[in-house]
């Protein structure tokens, strides 16, 4: 790292590396919750490498060696959109529910075309932690006297082309520009006495990270108001 250049500005990816070490330390019992929250706040408040370095200095890395965080910029960060468009055929091509339900969530790969059907039932498709077989994927939803919910992460472009008869498709997330490199999710299909909902939502981990970032920002604002004491 960086003891030789402590004044260099840290990036969001640098802070996430440190946060991941802290989460592991909490899970292993090396930090209690109070210590974890204090260090995590300091992590998201840090602006330079010099401020990040001491946060994990007393925590071991893999194999018990001292924890060393690399701040060398990689070509593609873990978790970037480029790393989530993986090609291939997808984890599955469809899901069906007859007087029951289905669910796809967590780490799975959305194929180029995914077809789901619900009759007197319902289904949930959660794409927040998913990978994608291609830059554009099509989700074909058929809901008859049933319903489906599609959850996408922020940054993804959504296009809705479904047809509803005594039912409908949710268009509220259309028109939001996608982030550079993010996939495009096209939702098509047919709803009869049923509906297909679409929502854009953060994962629990991302919500917690943003909460701590806001808390750290408020702490920094109060510190400056008190004159930096």
PDB file of C-alpha atoms in Angstrom, residues 130-221:
ATOM      1  CA  UNK A 130     -27.677 -11.723 -10.465  1.00  0.00           C
ATOM      2  CA  UNK A 131     -25.248 -12.032 -13.359  1.00  0.00           C
ATOM      3  CA  UNK A 132     -26.441 -11.606 -16.939  1.00  0.00           C
ATOM      4  CA  UNK A 133     -25.828 -13.791 -19.980  1.00  0.00           C
ATOM      5  CA  UNK A 134     -25.860 -10.768 -22.287  1.00  0.00           C
ATOM      6  CA  UNK A 135     -26.013  -6.981 -22.329  1.00  0.00           C
ATOM      7  CA  UNK A 136     -29.778  -7.232 -23.035  1.00  0.00           C
ATOM      8  CA  UNK A 137     -32.038  -9.869 -21.491  1.00  0.00           C
ATOM      9  CA  UNK A 138     -35.752 -10.474 -22.101  1.00  0.00           C
ATOM     10  CA  UNK A 139     -38.078 -11.640 -19.331  1.00  0.00           C
ATOM     11  CA  UNK A 140     -41.382 -12.956 -20.724  1.00  0.00           C
ATOM     12  CA  UNK A 141     -44.076 -12.997 -18.019  1.00  0.00           C
ATOM     13  CA  UNK A 142     -47.473 -14.706 -18.392  1.00  0.00           C
ATOM     14  CA  UNK A 143     -49.735 -14.130 -15.382  1.00  0.00           C
ATOM     15  CA  UNK A 144     -53.274 -15.545 -15.365  1.00  0.00           C
ATOM     16  CA  UNK A 145     -55.191 -14.802 -12.185  1.00  0.00           C
ATOM     17  CA  UNK A 146     -51.835 -14.425 -10.549  1.00  0.00           C
ATOM     18  CA  UNK A 147     -48.958 -12.031 -10.162  1.00  0.00           C
ATOM     19  CA  UNK A 148     -45.223 -11.609 -10.518  1.00  0.00           C
ATOM     20  CA  UNK A 149     -42.678  -9.217  -9.075  1.00  0.00           C
ATOM     21  CA  UNK A 150     -39.436  -8.278 -10.850  1.00  0.00           C
ATOM     22  CA  UNK A 151     -36.809  -6.472  -8.748  1.00  0.00           C
ATOM     23  CA  UNK A 152     -33.842  -4.843 -10.482  1.00  0.00           C
ATOM     24  CA  UNK A 153     -30.813  -3.044  -9.033  1.00  0.00           C
ATOM     25  CA  UNK A 154     -30.216   0.694  -9.512  1.00  0.00           C
ATOM     26  CA  UNK A 155     -28.348   1.418 -12.728  1.00  0.00           C
ATOM     27  CA  UNK A 156     -30.174  -1.104 -14.917  1.00  0.00           C
ATOM     28  CA  UNK A 157     -32.327   0.172 -17.790  1.00  0.00           C
ATOM     29  CA  UNK A 158     -35.864  -1.257 -17.801  1.00  0.00           C
ATOM     30  CA  UNK A 159     -38.214  -1.496 -20.802  1.00  0.00           C
ATOM     31  CA  UNK A 160     -41.780  -2.839 -20.301  1.00  0.00           C
ATOM     32  CA  UNK A 161     -43.730  -4.159 -23.306  1.00  0.00           C
ATOM     33  CA  UNK A 162     -46.307  -6.439 -21.695  1.00  0.00           C
ATOM     34  CA  UNK A 163     -50.057  -6.428 -22.418  1.00  0.00           C
ATOM     35  CA  UNK A 164     -52.701  -6.524 -19.684  1.00  0.00           C
ATOM     36  CA  UNK A 165     -56.393  -7.470 -19.900  1.00  0.00           C
ATOM     37  CA  UNK A 166     -58.187  -6.800 -16.629  1.00  0.00           C
ATOM     38  CA  UNK A 167     -54.661  -6.702 -15.321  1.00  0.00           C
ATOM     39  CA  UNK A 168     -51.494  -4.817 -16.056  1.00  0.00           C
ATOM     40  CA  UNK A 169     -47.754  -4.309 -16.187  1.00  0.00           C
ATOM     41  CA  UNK A 170     -45.953  -1.786 -14.013  1.00  0.00           C
ATOM     42  CA  UNK A 171     -44.271   0.926 -16.130  1.00  0.00           C
ATOM     43  CA  UNK A 172     -43.062   3.087 -13.242  1.00  0.00           C
ATOM     44  CA  UNK A 173     -39.371   2.178 -13.669  1.00  0.00           C
ATOM     45  CA  UNK A 174     -39.224   2.950 -17.389  1.00  0.00           C
ATOM     46  CA  UNK A 175     -37.408   6.013 -18.643  1.00  0.00           C
ATOM     47  CA  UNK A 176     -34.576   5.839 -16.100  1.00  0.00           C
ATOM     48  CA  UNK A 177     -31.272   5.904 -18.026  1.00  0.00           C
ATOM     49  CA  UNK A 178     -28.981   2.970 -17.412  1.00  0.00           C
ATOM     50  CA  UNK A 179     -25.443   3.343 -16.131  1.00  0.00           C
ATOM     51  CA  UNK A 180     -22.573   2.891 -18.629  1.00  0.00           C
ATOM     52  CA  UNK A 181     -22.044  -0.817 -19.227  1.00  0.00           C
ATOM     53  CA  UNK A 182     -25.168  -1.870 -17.336  1.00  0.00           C
ATOM     54  CA  UNK A 183     -27.523  -4.464 -18.816  1.00  0.00           C
ATOM     55  CA  UNK A 184     -30.929  -3.680 -20.321  1.00  0.00           C
ATOM     56  CA  UNK A 185     -33.899  -5.663 -18.998  1.00  0.00           C
ATOM     57  CA  UNK A 186     -36.885  -5.971 -21.352  1.00  0.00           C
ATOM     58  CA  UNK A 187     -40.096  -7.238 -19.724  1.00  0.00           C
ATOM     59  CA  UNK A 188     -42.733  -8.614 -22.074  1.00  0.00           C
ATOM     60  CA  UNK A 189     -45.723 -10.933 -21.801  1.00  0.00           C
ATOM     61  CA  UNK A 190     -49.412 -11.077 -20.974  1.00  0.00           C
ATOM     62  CA  UNK A 191     -51.454 -10.540 -17.820  1.00  0.00           C
ATOM     63  CA  UNK A 192     -55.122 -11.607 -17.499  1.00  0.00           C
ATOM     64  CA  UNK A 193     -56.768 -10.864 -14.182  1.00  0.00           C
ATOM     65  CA  UNK A 194     -53.272 -10.521 -12.862  1.00  0.00           C
ATOM     66  CA  UNK A 195     -50.299  -8.219 -12.843  1.00  0.00           C
ATOM     67  CA  UNK A 196     -46.554  -7.870 -13.177  1.00  0.00           C
ATOM     68  CA  UNK A 197     -44.833  -5.437 -10.837  1.00  0.00           C
ATOM     69  CA  UNK A 198     -41.405  -3.908 -11.372  1.00  0.00           C
ATOM     70  CA  UNK A 199     -39.342  -2.160  -8.710  1.00  0.00           C
ATOM     71  CA  UNK A 200     -35.812  -0.809  -8.399  1.00  0.00           C
ATOM     72  CA  UNK A 201     -34.283  -1.613  -5.038  1.00  0.00           C
ATOM     73  CA  UNK A 202     -30.928  -1.798  -3.255  1.00  0.00           C
ATOM     74  CA  UNK A 203     -29.720  -4.984  -1.598  1.00  0.00           C
ATOM     75  CA  UNK A 204     -29.698  -5.086   2.200  1.00  0.00           C
ATOM     76  CA  UNK A 205     -25.893  -4.791   2.187  1.00  0.00           C
ATOM     77  CA  UNK A 206     -26.013  -1.710  -0.050  1.00  0.00           C
ATOM     78  CA  UNK A 207     -28.709  -0.113   2.129  1.00  0.00           C
ATOM     79  CA  UNK A 208     -26.543  -0.676   5.215  1.00  0.00           C
ATOM     80  CA  UNK A 209     -23.502   0.774   3.457  1.00  0.00           C
ATOM     81  CA  UNK A 210     -25.434   3.905   2.460  1.00  0.00           C
ATOM     82  CA  UNK A 211     -26.828   4.262   5.979  1.00  0.00           C
ATOM     83  CA  UNK A 212     -23.328   4.211   7.416  1.00  0.00           C
ATOM     84  CA  UNK A 213     -22.094   6.618   4.736  1.00  0.00           C
ATOM     85  CA  UNK A 214     -24.856   9.086   5.654  1.00  0.00           C
ATOM     86  CA  UNK A 215     -24.068   8.656   9.343  1.00  0.00           C
ATOM     87  CA  UNK A 216     -20.382   9.288   8.687  1.00  0.00           C
ATOM     88  CA  UNK A 217     -21.234  12.368   6.595  1.00  0.00           C
ATOM     89  CA  UNK A 218     -23.382  13.777   9.413  1.00  0.00           C
ATOM     90  CA  UNK A 219     -20.567  13.114  11.875  1.00  0.00           C
ATOM     91  CA  UNK A 220     -18.116  14.965   9.642  1.00  0.00           C
ATOM     92  CA  UNK A 221     -20.540  17.895   9.253  1.00  0.00           C
TER      93      UNK A 221
END
